[in-house]
Amino acid sequence: MDKYETLEIIGEGTYGTVYKVRHKETGAYYAIKKFKESDENQAIRKIAMREIRILKSLSHHNIVTLYEVFRRNKHLYLVFEYVEHTILSELEAHQNGLNPNQVKKIMYQLISAIKYCHSHNIIHRDIKPENLLLTQNGVLKLCDFGFARTLATLNGKYTDYVSTRWYRAPELLVGDNEYGKEVDVWSIGCICAELLTGLPIFPGDSDFDTLRHILSTIGGNLSDKQSNAFNSNPIYEGVKLPLPKKVISLESKFKDFPSNVISFLKGCFMYDPKSRKSCEELLKHDYFSNTFRASFEQELMELFNDDY
Ligand SMILES: Oc1ccc(-c2ccc(-c3cc(Nc4ccc(CNC5CC5)cc4)n[nH]3)cc2)c(O)c1
């Protein structure tokens, strides 16, 4: 850490803290994650090794770059690309939502980044505005894989709980631990709606309350597997599924959204993960017209070439 000047804390997580630092010789900025515990703690060491293995397998224009890993005074440090803004700060600056075309550009890059992760059998599991960074040129960079996991074997189960409640898919909220990459697609839908309105679409103050928001907006019923998981979850013992008195559908909730946006959101918000659109299908959805795809891909190529 001697070659860096620590400037501020930019993120606090369960297992570590992320600092904005300046390289003393070059003046360049970086984001450095310092793992909290000494790496002599076997549990932390295992978590850190899994995170580093995932990060080293990723190389994509829309995912922050890991430059270096080093160990000092029994602590592990990860040196990352520093990006000036987050989508959270963009939302704070645009309380009624961002320009629809800017949203489309952000969504196209987010889905491209997640499609890349999924093609490498990696689930991010914590997609939320503070984990989406935006460069001055409008390039989106996905960050913080502290909760990422490689897809479990076919019948694999995940034990730890994840993601930030408002962006959590119903299978996570009911406690079904046989979930897959579809949880990221649900979060993508949440991000899209929030970017367009400036407000979180399912702002629950608990997992149960988030489920209530979902059922009141999407209507219908959870999948049988999700209902069974809820009813057998000891956390919800004695509690009935929140059956909404009134459903305010997506069409009613977002009256001024074009039909292709509503259709895009419905593709992300299918209760049954197997019915949810994949990232590949979302990129082909007519939310992204052929004209948009052609012109934006050209724009991105020029932006990415400027990076080098
Ligand atoms: O497994 C991991 C762990 C950590 C990261 C990670 C990598 C990079 C960053 C990062 C953040 C960042 N920029 C940034 C982050 C937060 C803010 C918000 N203002 C802060 C509060 C003062 C502003 C800018 N640039 N790069 C953050 C996290 C990662 O990508 C993977």
mmCIF file of N, CA and C and ligand atoms in Angstrom, residues 8-10 18 31 33 51 55 64 80-84 86 133 143-146, ligand 1:
data_model
loop_
_atom_site.group_PDB
_atom_site.id
_atom_site.type_symbol
_atom_site.label_atom_id
_atom_site.label_comp_id
_atom_site.label_asym_id
_atom_site.label_seq_id
_atom_site.Cartn_x
_atom_site.Cartn_y
_atom_site.Cartn_z
ATOM 1 N N GLU A 8 -10.282 7.956 0.171
ATOM 2 C CA GLU A 8 -11.564 7.844 0.889
ATOM 3 C C GLU A 8 -12.079 6.411 0.807
ATOM 4 N N ILE A 9 -13.003 6.081 1.690
ATOM 5 C CA ILE A 9 -13.690 4.789 1.619
ATOM 6 C C ILE A 9 -14.825 4.931 0.613
ATOM 7 N N ILE A 10 -14.885 3.991 -0.359
ATOM 8 C CA ILE A 10 -15.967 4.063 -1.345
ATOM 9 C C ILE A 10 -16.914 2.872 -1.246
ATOM 10 N N VAL A 18 -13.508 -1.062 0.486
ATOM 11 C CA VAL A 18 -12.949 -0.610 -0.797
ATOM 12 C C VAL A 18 -12.579 0.865 -0.649
ATOM 13 N N ALA A 31 -9.239 1.667 -7.297
ATOM 14 C CA ALA A 31 -10.094 1.218 -6.179
ATOM 15 C C ALA A 31 -9.412 -0.015 -5.603
ATOM 16 N N LYS A 33 -9.597 -3.012 -2.785
ATOM 17 C CA LYS A 33 -10.361 -3.740 -1.762
ATOM 18 C C LYS A 33 -9.370 -4.384 -0.799
ATOM 19 N N GLU A 51 -13.277 -15.420 -4.670
ATOM 20 C CA GLU A 51 -13.540 -14.116 -5.317
ATOM 21 C C GLU A 51 -12.458 -13.817 -6.348
ATOM 22 N N LEU A 55 -12.760 -13.313 -10.338
ATOM 23 C CA LEU A 55 -12.348 -12.037 -10.950
ATOM 24 C C LEU A 55 -11.310 -12.254 -12.046
ATOM 25 N N VAL A 64 -15.460 -4.087 -14.381
ATOM 26 C CA VAL A 64 -14.233 -3.438 -13.914
ATOM 27 C C VAL A 64 -13.057 -4.415 -13.937
ATOM 28 N N PHE A 80 -8.170 -2.507 -8.318
ATOM 29 C CA PHE A 80 -9.124 -2.455 -9.434
ATOM 30 C C PHE A 80 -9.058 -1.113 -10.150
ATOM 31 N N GLU A 81 -9.645 -1.119 -11.324
ATOM 32 C CA GLU A 81 -9.928 0.098 -12.101
ATOM 33 C C GLU A 81 -10.841 1.010 -11.267
ATOM 34 N N TYR A 82 -10.563 2.310 -11.261
ATOM 35 C CA TYR A 82 -11.432 3.277 -10.580
ATOM 36 C C TYR A 82 -12.296 3.980 -11.621
ATOM 37 N N VAL A 83 -13.596 4.070 -11.343
ATOM 38 C CA VAL A 83 -14.532 4.737 -12.261
ATOM 39 C C VAL A 83 -15.243 5.845 -11.481
ATOM 40 N N GLU A 84 -15.395 6.991 -12.082
ATOM 41 C CA GLU A 84 -15.791 8.216 -11.382
ATOM 42 C C GLU A 84 -17.196 8.171 -10.780
ATOM 43 N N THR A 86 -21.284 6.344 -10.102
ATOM 44 C CA THR A 86 -22.097 5.116 -10.000
ATOM 45 C C THR A 86 -23.495 5.439 -10.526
ATOM 46 N N LEU A 133 -21.146 1.042 -12.292
ATOM 47 C CA LEU A 133 -20.350 2.266 -12.414
ATOM 48 C C LEU A 133 -20.493 2.830 -13.811
ATOM 49 N N CYS A 143 -19.396 -3.969 -11.125
ATOM 50 C CA CYS A 143 -18.351 -4.233 -10.123
ATOM 51 C C CYS A 143 -18.906 -5.019 -8.943
ATOM 52 N N ASP A 144 -18.042 -5.286 -8.006
ATOM 53 C CA ASP A 144 -18.298 -5.959 -6.733
ATOM 54 C C ASP A 144 -18.863 -7.363 -6.900
ATOM 55 N N PHE A 145 -17.935 -8.288 -7.057
ATOM 56 C CA PHE A 145 -18.307 -9.702 -7.194
ATOM 57 C C PHE A 145 -18.126 -10.407 -5.856
ATOM 58 N N GLY A 146 -18.250 -9.583 -4.799
ATOM 59 C CA GLY A 146 -18.064 -10.162 -3.465
ATOM 60 C C GLY A 146 -19.074 -11.247 -3.157
HETATM 61 O O1 LIG B 1 -14.950 -8.820 -5.726
HETATM 62 C C1 LIG B 1 -14.902 -7.501 -5.977
HETATM 63 C C2 LIG B 1 -14.717 -6.586 -4.973
HETATM 64 C C3 LIG B 1 -14.696 -5.220 -5.255
HETATM 65 C C4 LIG B 1 -14.859 -4.786 -6.538
HETATM 66 C C5 LIG B 1 -14.842 -3.354 -6.853
HETATM 67 C C6 LIG B 1 -14.046 -2.883 -7.888
HETATM 68 C C7 LIG B 1 -14.044 -1.537 -8.213
HETATM 69 C C8 LIG B 1 -14.863 -0.671 -7.522
HETATM 70 C C9 LIG B 1 -14.898 0.733 -7.927
HETATM 71 C C10 LIG B 1 -15.702 1.716 -7.433
HETATM 72 C C11 LIG B 1 -15.414 2.866 -8.169
HETATM 73 N N1 LIG B 1 -15.932 4.124 -8.128
HETATM 74 C C12 LIG B 1 -16.817 4.695 -7.233
HETATM 75 C C13 LIG B 1 -17.481 3.961 -6.247
HETATM 76 C C14 LIG B 1 -18.372 4.611 -5.378
HETATM 77 C C15 LIG B 1 -18.614 5.956 -5.536
HETATM 78 C C16 LIG B 1 -19.617 6.621 -4.632
HETATM 79 N N2 LIG B 1 -18.979 7.626 -3.802
HETATM 80 C C17 LIG B 1 -18.293 7.032 -2.689
HETATM 81 C C18 LIG B 1 -18.962 6.988 -1.410
HETATM 82 C C19 LIG B 1 -17.774 7.945 -1.676
HETATM 83 C C20 LIG B 1 -17.978 6.671 -6.532
HETATM 84 C C21 LIG B 1 -17.074 6.025 -7.389
HETATM 85 N N3 LIG B 1 -14.501 2.552 -9.064
HETATM 86 N N4 LIG B 1 -14.180 1.262 -8.927
HETATM 87 C C22 LIG B 1 -15.672 -1.138 -6.487
HETATM 88 C C23 LIG B 1 -15.670 -2.496 -6.160
HETATM 89 C C24 LIG B 1 -15.049 -5.696 -7.542
HETATM 90 O O2 LIG B 1 -15.273 -5.278 -8.798
HETATM 91 C C25 LIG B 1 -15.071 -7.062 -7.273
#
